[in-house]
Coordinates of C-alpha atoms and ligand atoms in Angstrom, one line a residue:
X1198 CA 97.9 31.1 3.9
X1199 CA 98.5 33.5 0.9
X1200 CA 100.1 37.0 1.3
X1201 CA 97.7 38.6 -1.2
X1202 CA 94.4 37.7 0.4
X1203 CA 91.7 39.8 -1.3
X1204 CA 91.2 41.6 -4.6
X1205 CA 88.4 44.3 -4.6
X1206 CA 87.1 46.1 -7.6
X1207 CA 84.1 48.5 -7.4
X1208 CA 81.4 48.5 -10.1
X1209 CA 83.0 50.3 -13.1
X1210 CA 81.5 53.7 -14.2
X1211 CA 81.9 55.3 -17.6
X1212 CA 81.9 53.9 -21.1
X1213 CA 85.4 52.6 -22.0
X1214 CA 86.2 49.0 -22.9
X1215 CA 86.5 48.0 -19.3
X1216 CA 82.8 48.7 -18.8
X1217 CA 82.1 46.2 -21.7
X1218 CA 83.8 43.3 -20.0
X1219 CA 80.9 41.4 -18.4
X1220 CA 83.0 39.5 -15.8
X1221 CA 84.4 42.7 -14.4
X1222 CA 82.0 45.6 -14.9
X1223 CA 79.8 44.9 -11.9
X1224 CA 82.9 44.9 -9.6
X1225 CA 84.2 42.0 -7.6
X1226 CA 85.4 40.7 -4.3
X1227 CA 87.8 37.9 -4.8
X1228 CA 89.1 36.1 -1.7
X1229 CA 92.4 34.3 -2.3
X1230 CA 92.3 31.4 0.1
X1231 CA 95.1 29.3 -1.3
X1232 CA 98.7 29.9 -2.4
X1233 CA 97.8 28.9 -6.0
X1234 CA 94.9 30.6 -7.8
X1235 CA 94.0 30.1 -11.5
X1236 CA 92.0 32.4 -13.7
X1237 CA 90.0 30.5 -16.3
X1238 CA 87.5 31.6 -18.9
X1239 CA 86.8 32.1 -22.6
X1240 CA 89.1 34.2 -24.8
X1241 CA 88.3 37.8 -24.2
X1242 CA 86.6 37.2 -20.8
X1243 CA 88.9 39.6 -18.9
X1244 CA 91.6 37.3 -17.3
X1245 CA 94.6 39.3 -18.6
X1246 CA 92.9 42.6 -17.9
X1247 CA 92.4 41.7 -14.2
X1248 CA 95.8 40.0 -13.9
X1249 CA 97.7 43.0 -15.3
X1250 CA 95.8 45.3 -13.0
X1251 CA 96.7 43.2 -10.0
X1252 CA 100.3 42.9 -11.1
X1253 CA 100.6 46.7 -11.4
X1254 CA 99.1 47.2 -8.0
X1255 CA 101.7 44.8 -6.7
X1256 CA 104.3 47.1 -8.1
X1257 CA 105.5 44.9 -11.0
X1258 CA 106.2 46.3 -14.4
X1259 CA 103.8 45.1 -17.2
X1260 CA 106.8 44.6 -19.4
X1261 CA 107.4 41.5 -17.4
X1262 CA 110.2 40.5 -15.0
X1263 CA 111.4 40.9 -11.5
X1264 CA 110.3 43.8 -9.3
X1265 CA 113.9 44.6 -8.3
X1266 CA 115.3 44.3 -11.8
X1267 CA 112.9 46.8 -13.0
X1268 CA 113.5 49.6 -10.6
X1269 CA 115.4 51.6 -13.2
X1270 CA 112.7 50.9 -15.6
X1271 CA 109.6 52.5 -14.0
X1272 CA 107.0 54.4 -15.7
X1273 CA 104.8 57.4 -14.8
X1274 CA 101.2 56.6 -14.0
X1275 CA 99.5 53.3 -14.7
X1276 CA 100.0 51.2 -17.8
X1277 CA 96.9 49.0 -17.1
X1278 CA 93.6 50.7 -17.4
X1279 CA 92.1 48.7 -14.6
X1280 CA 94.9 49.1 -12.0
X1281 CA 93.7 52.4 -10.6
X1282 CA 90.4 50.8 -9.7
X1283 CA 91.8 47.7 -7.9
X1284 CA 92.4 47.5 -4.2
X1285 CA 94.5 44.7 -2.7
X1286 CA 94.5 43.3 0.8
X1287 CA 97.6 41.7 2.3
X1288 CA 97.8 39.2 5.1
X1289 CA 99.8 39.3 7.3
X1290 CA 101.9 41.9 5.3
X1291 CA 102.4 43.2 1.9
X1292 CA 105.3 41.6 0.0
X1293 CA 107.3 43.2 -2.8
X1294 CA 109.3 40.3 -4.1
X1295 CA 108.1 38.3 -7.1
X1296 CA 107.4 38.4 -10.7
X1297 CA 104.9 39.2 -13.5
X1298 CA 105.3 37.4 -16.8
X1299 CA 103.3 37.0 -19.9
X1300 CA 104.4 34.1 -22.2
X1301 CA 104.3 36.5 -25.2
X1302 CA 106.6 39.1 -23.5
X1303 CA 109.2 36.5 -22.6
X1304 CA 111.3 37.3 -25.7
X1305 CA 111.7 40.9 -24.7
X1306 CA 112.5 39.9 -21.2
X1307 CA 115.2 37.6 -22.5
X1308 CA 116.7 40.5 -24.5
X1309 CA 116.6 42.7 -21.4
X1310 CA 118.5 40.1 -19.4
X1311 CA 121.1 39.8 -22.2
X1312 CA 121.7 43.5 -22.1
X1313 CA 122.2 43.4 -18.3
X1314 CA 124.6 40.5 -18.8
X1315 CA 126.9 42.5 -21.1
X1316 CA 128.1 44.3 -17.9
X1317 CA 127.7 41.4 -15.5
X1318 CA 127.8 37.8 -16.8
X1319 CA 126.9 36.5 -13.4
X1320 CA 123.3 37.6 -14.0
X1321 CA 122.9 34.6 -16.3
X1322 CA 123.6 32.2 -13.4
X1323 CA 120.1 32.9 -12.3
X1324 CA 118.8 31.7 -15.7
X1325 CA 120.6 28.4 -16.2
X1326 CA 124.0 29.8 -17.0
X1327 CA 123.4 30.9 -20.6
X1328 CA 121.4 33.5 -22.5
X1329 CA 117.7 32.8 -22.5
X1330 CA 117.8 33.3 -26.3
X1331 CA 120.1 30.3 -26.6
X1332 CA 117.6 28.1 -24.9
X1333 CA 114.3 26.9 -26.4
X1334 CA 111.1 28.7 -25.3
X1335 CA 110.2 26.0 -22.9
X1336 CA 113.7 25.4 -21.7
X1337 CA 114.2 29.0 -20.9
X1338 CA 110.9 29.4 -19.2
X1339 CA 111.6 26.4 -17.0
X1340 CA 115.1 27.6 -16.2
X1341 CA 113.6 30.8 -15.1
X1342 CA 111.2 28.9 -12.8
X1343 CA 113.9 26.6 -11.5
X1344 CA 116.6 29.2 -10.9
X1345 CA 114.9 32.4 -10.2
X1346 CA 111.7 31.7 -8.4
X1347 CA 112.0 31.9 -4.6
X1348 CA 110.1 34.0 -2.2
X1349 CA 107.3 36.2 -3.5
X1350 CA 104.2 36.5 -5.5
X1351 CA 104.3 35.1 -9.1
X1352 CA 101.7 36.4 -11.5
X1353 CA 101.8 34.5 -14.8
X1354 CA 99.7 34.9 -18.0
X1355 CA 99.4 31.6 -19.9
X1356 CA 102.7 30.0 -18.9
X1357 CA 101.7 26.8 -20.7
X1358 CA 102.2 28.5 -24.0
X1359 CA 105.9 27.6 -23.7
X1360 CA 105.6 24.2 -22.2
X1361 CA 105.2 20.6 -23.5
X1362 CA 102.9 18.4 -21.4
X1363 CA 105.9 16.8 -19.7
X1364 CA 107.3 20.3 -18.8
X1365 CA 103.8 21.3 -17.5
X1366 CA 104.2 18.5 -15.0
X1367 CA 107.7 19.7 -14.2
X1368 CA 106.3 23.2 -13.7
X1369 CA 103.6 21.8 -11.4
X1370 CA 106.4 20.3 -9.3
X1371 CA 108.3 23.6 -9.1
X1372 CA 105.1 25.3 -8.0
X1373 CA 104.6 22.6 -5.4
X1374 CA 108.1 23.0 -3.9
X1375 CA 107.8 26.8 -3.7
X1376 CA 104.2 26.7 -2.4
X1377 CA 105.1 24.2 0.3
X1378 CA 107.8 26.5 1.6
X1379 CA 105.0 28.8 2.5
X1380 CA 106.8 31.7 1.0
X1381 CA 105.4 31.8 -2.5
X1382 CA 102.0 32.6 -4.0
X1383 CA 100.9 32.1 -7.6
X1384 CA 98.2 33.8 -9.6
X1385 CA 98.0 32.2 -13.0
X1386 CA 95.7 32.9 -16.0
X1387 CA 95.6 29.7 -18.0
X1388 CA 93.8 27.6 -20.6
X1389 CA 95.7 24.4 -19.6
X1390 CA 93.4 21.6 -18.5
X1391 CA 96.5 20.0 -16.8
X1392 CA 97.7 22.9 -14.8
X1393 CA 94.3 23.6 -13.2
X1394 CA 94.3 20.1 -11.7
X1395 CA 96.8 21.4 -9.2
X1396 CA 95.6 20.0 -5.8
X1397 CA 94.0 22.6 -3.5
X1398 CA 94.2 25.4 -6.0
X1399 CA 91.4 28.0 -6.1
X1400 CA 89.9 28.3 -9.6
X1401 CA 88.2 31.5 -10.6
X1402 CA 85.9 31.2 -13.6
X1403 CA 85.3 34.4 -15.6
X1404 CA 81.7 34.4 -16.8
X1405 CA 79.1 36.7 -18.4
X1406 CA 77.9 37.7 -14.9
X1407 CA 81.1 37.9 -12.9
X1408 CA 83.9 35.8 -11.5
X1409 CA 83.0 32.6 -9.6
X1410 CA 84.9 29.9 -7.9
X1411 CA 84.7 26.5 -9.4
X1412 CA 86.4 23.1 -9.4
X1413 CA 88.7 21.8 -12.2
X1414 CA 86.2 19.1 -13.1
X1415 CA 83.5 21.7 -13.7
X1416 CA 85.6 23.8 -16.1
X1417 CA 84.9 23.6 -19.8
X1418 CA 88.7 23.3 -20.4
X1419 CA 88.8 20.1 -18.5
X1420 CA 85.5 18.6 -19.7
X1421 CA 85.9 19.5 -23.4
X1422 CA 89.6 18.4 -23.5
X1423 CA 88.8 15.1 -21.8
X1424 CA 85.8 14.2 -23.9
X1425 CA 87.7 15.2 -27.1
X1426 CA 90.7 13.1 -26.2
X1427 CA 88.4 10.2 -25.2
X1428 CA 87.2 10.1 -28.8
X1429 CA 88.8 12.6 -31.2
X1430 CA 87.4 10.9 -34.3
X1431 CA 83.8 11.4 -33.1
X1432 CA 84.4 15.2 -32.6
X1433 CA 86.2 15.6 -35.9
X1434 CA 83.7 13.7 -37.9
X1435 CA 81.0 15.9 -36.5
X1436 CA 82.9 19.1 -37.2
X1437 CA 83.9 18.2 -40.7
X1438 CA 80.6 16.7 -41.9
X1439 CA 79.1 20.2 -41.9
Ligands
LIG1705 N1 93.8 48.0 -24.6 C1 92.6 47.6 -24.9 N2 91.7 48.4 -25.6 C2 90.4 48.0 -25.9 N3 89.9 46.7 -25.6 C3 90.7 45.9 -24.9 C4 92.1 46.3 -24.6 N4 92.6 45.2 -23.9 C5 91.7 44.3 -23.9 N5 90.6 44.7 -24.5 C6 89.3 43.9 -24.6 O1 88.9 43.5 -23.3 C7 88.4 42.2 -23.3 C8 89.2 41.3 -22.3 O2 90.5 41.0 -22.8 P1 91.5 40.1 -22.0 O3 92.8 40.3 -22.7 O4 91.5 40.5 -20.5 O5 90.9 38.7 -22.2 P2 91.5 37.3 -21.7 O6 90.4 36.6 -20.8 O7 92.8 37.4 -21.2 O8 91.5 36.4 -23.1 P3 92.6 35.3 -23.7 O9 92.1 34.0 -23.1 O10 92.3 35.3 -25.1 O11 93.9 35.8 -23.3 C9 88.5 41.7 -24.7 O12 87.2 41.9 -25.3 C10 89.5 42.6 -25.3 O13 89.2 42.8 -26.7
LIG1706 MG1 94.7 36.8 -21.8

């Protein structure tokens, strides 16, 4: 049973860019029924916008990183345009531990950890014992998952950007260990057809008319990747003959 159990958004008034996102502008009621939820959809369909709004309502900084680490780092007001409209429901209670991370902000996060480590080298123990800048993108990402994830809610935007297919499987196993402990919840925006196969996950598809639940077999990510890999030559011939 997840901690964060519902995300509510009223229909959006006004005429900013939020009102032009078709998946979100009519409002939504998202029931989070499992400990692992994926957001999938076309580029620009609103996944990061919603994820960032949720992360900010959870109390995480959008610069990425751990809630506690960032307490000296807080900002005034909301960074995400959507956050002020979002309401979260928690069952049985609100939790504050966890993490928000975008693959593209990982470099800045690594620098921030290095700065903290100047005064306290032991901080690096939580990240595999050495600076995240001295590890490859995927190595450092996984050492973060392996060493730092524990109890809490983990909100991740495209974690697969750092990971080879083998490391995606390793990541799936880390998610499984934490999820089974009943103390961790994951909300992940992704384009990875492998990641979304996670058993029992809820998959939210961002469409032209809202956000709907689907199965991994019914996503375009899964179907197109599978049929492409079944016969790449066929697809490529078709594309290049034009
Ligand atoms: N700060 C901003 N100002 C104006 N428009 C924005 C802003 N941030 C996002 N948008 C627009 O909102 C829409 C949704 O963007 P969002 O980043 O949520 O998409 P996404 O589903 O995460 O896409 P991707 O899969 O490419 O990461 C896009 O059309 C984008 O151009
Ligand atoms: Mg995005």
